[in-house]
Amino acid sequence: ASSSSSSMALVPAYQGRLPQPVLPGLVAVGRFDGRSDTLVCAANSGKLMLLSPGQQQSGPVAMETDTGLPVQILNMEQPVLSMCAGRLLDSASRDALVIGTATDMLVYDVHRNADLFNRPVPDGAFAVVVSQSGDGSGGGEPGRQQQQKQGKTRRVAIAGGNCTLLGFDSSGAEAYWSVTGDRVTSMTAGKFLGDEAGELLLVGSEDFELRLFRDDAIAREFTETDSPVALLALPDSPRFAYALANGTVGVYERSKRLWRIKSKHRPVALAAFDLDSDGQVELLVGWSGGKVDARRVATGEVVFRDQGPSPVAGLAVADLRGDGRPPLLTIVGVEGDLRAFDAVPQHLAASLLRATLGEDAPGSMRSLMQYKQSLGLELRNYADQKKRGGAGGDGSDGGDGMRRIGSGVNFEGTLRVAMGTAGAEASVIPANTQLSSSLSVEADAVVLSVSTSNETVVRALAVFAEGLFEEGESLVAHPPANQVSSQLALVIRPSRNAAVDLHLKCLVGQRGSVAQFHVFEASRLLPRFATFAWLGTADEAASAAEAPAGWVRFRLAERPQRLAMWINNSFLLPSKATAAAESGSFRFRCVRTGRLLSIETRSPAAEPMATVGVDSLELAAEVVASLADFLGLDDLASEASFPGLSEQLDGLASRVRQLEAGQARLAADQADSSGLVRSLAVRAEDSRLLGDMANTRQAYADLLRVNRGLVASHRARADAHASLVGALKQVGLVIQQGAALRTGRYRAQVVAQCRAAVQEREFGLIYQVICSGAA
């Protein structure tokens, strides 16, 4: 960086251009010789470009670009879907390059130019990571510590596919298998629960979930608003950063989210780098629009912003100079452009902030002036109310946590200062005005209602929530001017069972006010099972609905009041369930699907048991997981019964067998056709050399016909493979849901036994394991 000008900018310490465009998200850094950093970027057609300017290059293909960058080109047989670098052995000093494709995982030794192993991955390798894992037996924290004492902990290359996680050790032997809720989109590994918890695997999937795995057992789950596209373990802290497909970027510390922001662009890559030399790393985010920004990890405050010539393909922290100096922040563009930056000296960090963000960026003058106007209008409101002898009270807080944040807000969204005019008099509301809100289940939706405590009217209500509304992140209700009243209702239809924070902004004013309104704001939590209507206790609802055929039963040594607390936190009830808690029985109906749900804690046996009655395995898994998390049940065993599940698994088993048999026939036919192609090509060439043009034309016509058959056979094989992957994904989803009926070592036991059943194609055994918890 240079401080000689007021228009100071960050000057690249190293820049150049790769010979080919780079695929977004496929950039990695590794020390393949144990000493120097090498940048790896994936290009189209299954090519990998390896750049290490500080050392002499050697390998299968070495070339020098027009900008003088020595680059190695590795040709893969398939398009690359995922890529990472890491050490598979704790004693090894060199990294290995792990490459994931649609059907295989390849681990490559770059230094020796040799494959360590290549293993088929039937479910695909959409994300790969090198992580620390035990022997796959789970067992919770005591079991993990025992594994470490016995020396069983090792490095494993893990591929994330369709609902499955498959890992291999340095010898290529299968060392890890688990299931997740949907297709894996991103993974990382780190000590997210502190040093005492060891290294955990963080997995993001298309069902909007982030899951922390300790070995093959889930330690934590986080629900987000879209599919995670990038995850990053932040160094020397139990924090991780995440980026979603909808433009959201945020940071978690253990189980608490510190902050999040959203952009109209899609985030592509994350990196951690101490840009301002203050001893604390910043979070670097690369965007699809070409922008790169650096944010404080703890607060999300922007400290640097740069716009590149092309969309960002990846970010890397590496020493591309090879001279032992501190590493550089390298920005890779999709057009192959490279820009590497040094850290900024600490005494120049403030100048860099002003130069890249603008002189008034730390506190926008415009926003401060708007806030000043809002406070001035609030003070005038109090003065006018006192002059007119209005009711007492400061009016700062409303019911249910509602807070008035401003007055004199124009309905078109601008601020207007009222200077004692007749319009201002009409817009003044009593200083003790309160606004209350409530949630209820009615008909086929959840209804949010707001009402004022006096004759003032609610002109509009805006609700902001992520992942709740189909067409955006907000929903606004504004009735016609002749229909406004002191109450306003807004209909919400959640599409999935997830707890969501609702941020409310309400415009309140006098009936005669047409331009200026007072703004109230509040936050409410929409419970996870908000779409389930209360039917009362089992005795009260017995005549109104039949009991569900499916059920899950487990030991629950908890007071009924604790279960009532979970009910109150997870459902919308017309009244508190404490009075009904003594009966230990609750019944609900989902207004969205009509599905019944019963929760029963009474048991004729002496041992306290709880039963969740529901026909859906997916819903049962969600209920048990929510209850176990609320009550802190680390190890929970259960037994279950779902009559329709056995037929579903039988149908999937039959489909898998048919598809595999069909693939085998197509492969045999394709092999025969390939031999015929070779013989026809030889015959055609012999006829041409002999001058027999009639036979030459006939041979080439036959060759064209066989080739068309090969193309059709290839398409059929591709369709069959896609169908097979879909069927196996459904099997993996069933296993994940069945395992979620337990926690801790019992969940790990179900996963391990189901894995053995899948390998042997004994799908009937999966149903037995899910129901009983053991084979």
JSON list of N, CA and C in Angstrom, two decimals, residues 104-125:
[
{"chain": "A", "resi": 104, "resn": "ASP", "atom": "N", "xyz": [-16.39, -40.50, -8.63]},
{"chain": "A", "resi": 104, "resn": "ASP", "atom": "CA", "xyz": [-15.16, -40.98, -8.00]},
{"chain": "A", "resi": 104, "resn": "ASP", "atom": "C", "xyz": [-14.56, -39.92, -7.09]},
{"chain": "A", "resi": 105, "resn": "MET", "atom": "N", "xyz": [-13.69, -40.39, -6.20]},
{"chain": "A", "resi": 105, "resn": "MET", "atom": "CA", "xyz": [-12.80, -39.52, -5.42]},
{"chain": "A", "resi": 105, "resn": "MET", "atom": "C", "xyz": [-11.36, -39.94, -5.72]},
{"chain": "A", "resi": 106, "resn": "LEU", "atom": "N", "xyz": [-10.56, -38.97, -6.17]},
{"chain": "A", "resi": 106, "resn": "LEU", "atom": "CA", "xyz": [-9.17, -39.22, -6.48]},
{"chain": "A", "resi": 106, "resn": "LEU", "atom": "C", "xyz": [-8.30, -38.46, -5.50]},
{"chain": "A", "resi": 107, "resn": "VAL", "atom": "N", "xyz": [-7.33, -39.14, -4.88]},
{"chain": "A", "resi": 107, "resn": "VAL", "atom": "CA", "xyz": [-6.34, -38.51, -4.02]},
{"chain": "A", "resi": 107, "resn": "VAL", "atom": "C", "xyz": [-5.00, -38.62, -4.72]},
{"chain": "A", "resi": 108, "resn": "TYR", "atom": "N", "xyz": [-4.42, -37.46, -5.01]},
{"chain": "A", "resi": 108, "resn": "TYR", "atom": "CA", "xyz": [-3.26, -37.38, -5.90]},
{"chain": "A", "resi": 108, "resn": "TYR", "atom": "C", "xyz": [-2.06, -36.81, -5.15]},
{"chain": "A", "resi": 109, "resn": "ASP", "atom": "N", "xyz": [-0.91, -37.45, -5.30]},
{"chain": "A", "resi": 109, "resn": "ASP", "atom": "CA", "xyz": [0.36, -36.97, -4.76]},
{"chain": "A", "resi": 109, "resn": "ASP", "atom": "C", "xyz": [1.02, -36.11, -5.83]},
{"chain": "A", "resi": 110, "resn": "VAL", "atom": "N", "xyz": [0.91, -34.81, -5.69]},
{"chain": "A", "resi": 110, "resn": "VAL", "atom": "CA", "xyz": [1.43, -33.89, -6.71]},
{"chain": "A", "resi": 110, "resn": "VAL", "atom": "C", "xyz": [2.94, -33.97, -6.80]},
{"chain": "A", "resi": 111, "resn": "HIS", "atom": "N", "xyz": [3.62, -34.06, -5.67]},
{"chain": "A", "resi": 111, "resn": "HIS", "atom": "CA", "xyz": [5.09, -34.04, -5.66]},
{"chain": "A", "resi": 111, "resn": "HIS", "atom": "C", "xyz": [5.67, -35.24, -6.40]},
{"chain": "A", "resi": 112, "resn": "ARG", "atom": "N", "xyz": [5.06, -36.40, -6.23]},
{"chain": "A", "resi": 112, "resn": "ARG", "atom": "CA", "xyz": [5.55, -37.63, -6.88]},
{"chain": "A", "resi": 112, "resn": "ARG", "atom": "C", "xyz": [4.84, -37.91, -8.20]},
{"chain": "A", "resi": 113, "resn": "ASN", "atom": "N", "xyz": [3.85, -37.08, -8.55]},
{"chain": "A", "resi": 113, "resn": "ASN", "atom": "CA", "xyz": [3.09, -37.27, -9.78]},
{"chain": "A", "resi": 113, "resn": "ASN", "atom": "C", "xyz": [2.52, -38.68, -9.85]},
{"chain": "A", "resi": 114, "resn": "ALA", "atom": "N", "xyz": [1.78, -39.04, -8.79]},
{"chain": "A", "resi": 114, "resn": "ALA", "atom": "CA", "xyz": [1.22, -40.39, -8.71]},
{"chain": "A", "resi": 114, "resn": "ALA", "atom": "C", "xyz": [-0.08, -40.35, -7.92]},
{"chain": "A", "resi": 115, "resn": "ASP", "atom": "N", "xyz": [-0.98, -41.26, -8.26]},
{"chain": "A", "resi": 115, "resn": "ASP", "atom": "CA", "xyz": [-2.23, -41.39, -7.51]},
{"chain": "A", "resi": 115, "resn": "ASP", "atom": "C", "xyz": [-1.98, -42.14, -6.21]},
{"chain": "A", "resi": 116, "resn": "LEU", "atom": "N", "xyz": [-2.51, -41.59, -5.10]},
{"chain": "A", "resi": 116, "resn": "LEU", "atom": "CA", "xyz": [-2.51, -42.37, -3.86]},
{"chain": "A", "resi": 116, "resn": "LEU", "atom": "C", "xyz": [-3.59, -43.43, -3.92]},
{"chain": "A", "resi": 117, "resn": "PHE", "atom": "N", "xyz": [-4.78, -43.03, -4.36]},
{"chain": "A", "resi": 117, "resn": "PHE", "atom": "CA", "xyz": [-5.85, -43.99, -4.63]},
{"chain": "A", "resi": 117, "resn": "PHE", "atom": "C", "xyz": [-6.96, -43.29, -5.39]},
{"chain": "A", "resi": 118, "resn": "ASN", "atom": "N", "xyz": [-7.78, -44.10, -6.02]},
{"chain": "A", "resi": 118, "resn": "ASN", "atom": "CA", "xyz": [-8.97, -43.63, -6.74]},
{"chain": "A", "resi": 118, "resn": "ASN", "atom": "C", "xyz": [-10.10, -44.57, -6.39]},
{"chain": "A", "resi": 119, "resn": "ARG", "atom": "N", "xyz": [-11.12, -44.04, -5.71]},
{"chain": "A", "resi": 119, "resn": "ARG", "atom": "CA", "xyz": [-12.21, -44.89, -5.22]},
{"chain": "A", "resi": 119, "resn": "ARG", "atom": "C", "xyz": [-13.55, -44.41, -5.80]},
{"chain": "A", "resi": 120, "resn": "PRO", "atom": "N", "xyz": [-14.41, -45.36, -6.19]},
{"chain": "A", "resi": 120, "resn": "PRO", "atom": "CA", "xyz": [-15.74, -44.96, -6.67]},
{"chain": "A", "resi": 120, "resn": "PRO", "atom": "C", "xyz": [-16.59, -44.41, -5.52]},
{"chain": "A", "resi": 121, "resn": "VAL", "atom": "N", "xyz": [-17.34, -43.37, -5.82]},
{"chain": "A", "resi": 121, "resn": "VAL", "atom": "CA", "xyz": [-18.27, -42.75, -4.86]},
{"chain": "A", "resi": 121, "resn": "VAL", "atom": "C", "xyz": [-19.63, -42.73, -5.54]},
{"chain": "A", "resi": 122, "resn": "PRO", "atom": "N", "xyz": [-20.48, -43.72, -5.30]},
{"chain": "A", "resi": 122, "resn": "PRO", "atom": "CA", "xyz": [-21.74, -43.83, -6.06]},
{"chain": "A", "resi": 122, "resn": "PRO", "atom": "C", "xyz": [-22.64, -42.61, -5.93]},
{"chain": "A", "resi": 123, "resn": "ASP", "atom": "N", "xyz": [-22.61, -41.95, -4.78]},
{"chain": "A", "resi": 123, "resn": "ASP", "atom": "CA", "xyz": [-23.51, -40.82, -4.55]},
{"chain": "A", "resi": 123, "resn": "ASP", "atom": "C", "xyz": [-22.90, -39.49, -4.99]},
{"chain": "A", "resi": 124, "resn": "GLY", "atom": "N", "xyz": [-21.71, -39.52, -5.58]},
{"chain": "A", "resi": 124, "resn": "GLY", "atom": "CA", "xyz": [-21.07, -38.29, -6.02]},
{"chain": "A", "resi": 124, "resn": "GLY", "atom": "C", "xyz": [-20.24, -37.65, -4.93]},
{"chain": "A", "resi": 125, "resn": "ALA", "atom": "N", "xyz": [-19.32, -36.78, -5.34]},
{"chain": "A", "resi": 125, "resn": "ALA", "atom": "CA", "xyz": [-18.45, -36.05, -4.41]},
{"chain": "A", "resi": 125, "resn": "ALA", "atom": "C", "xyz": [-18.62, -34.56, -4.70]}
]
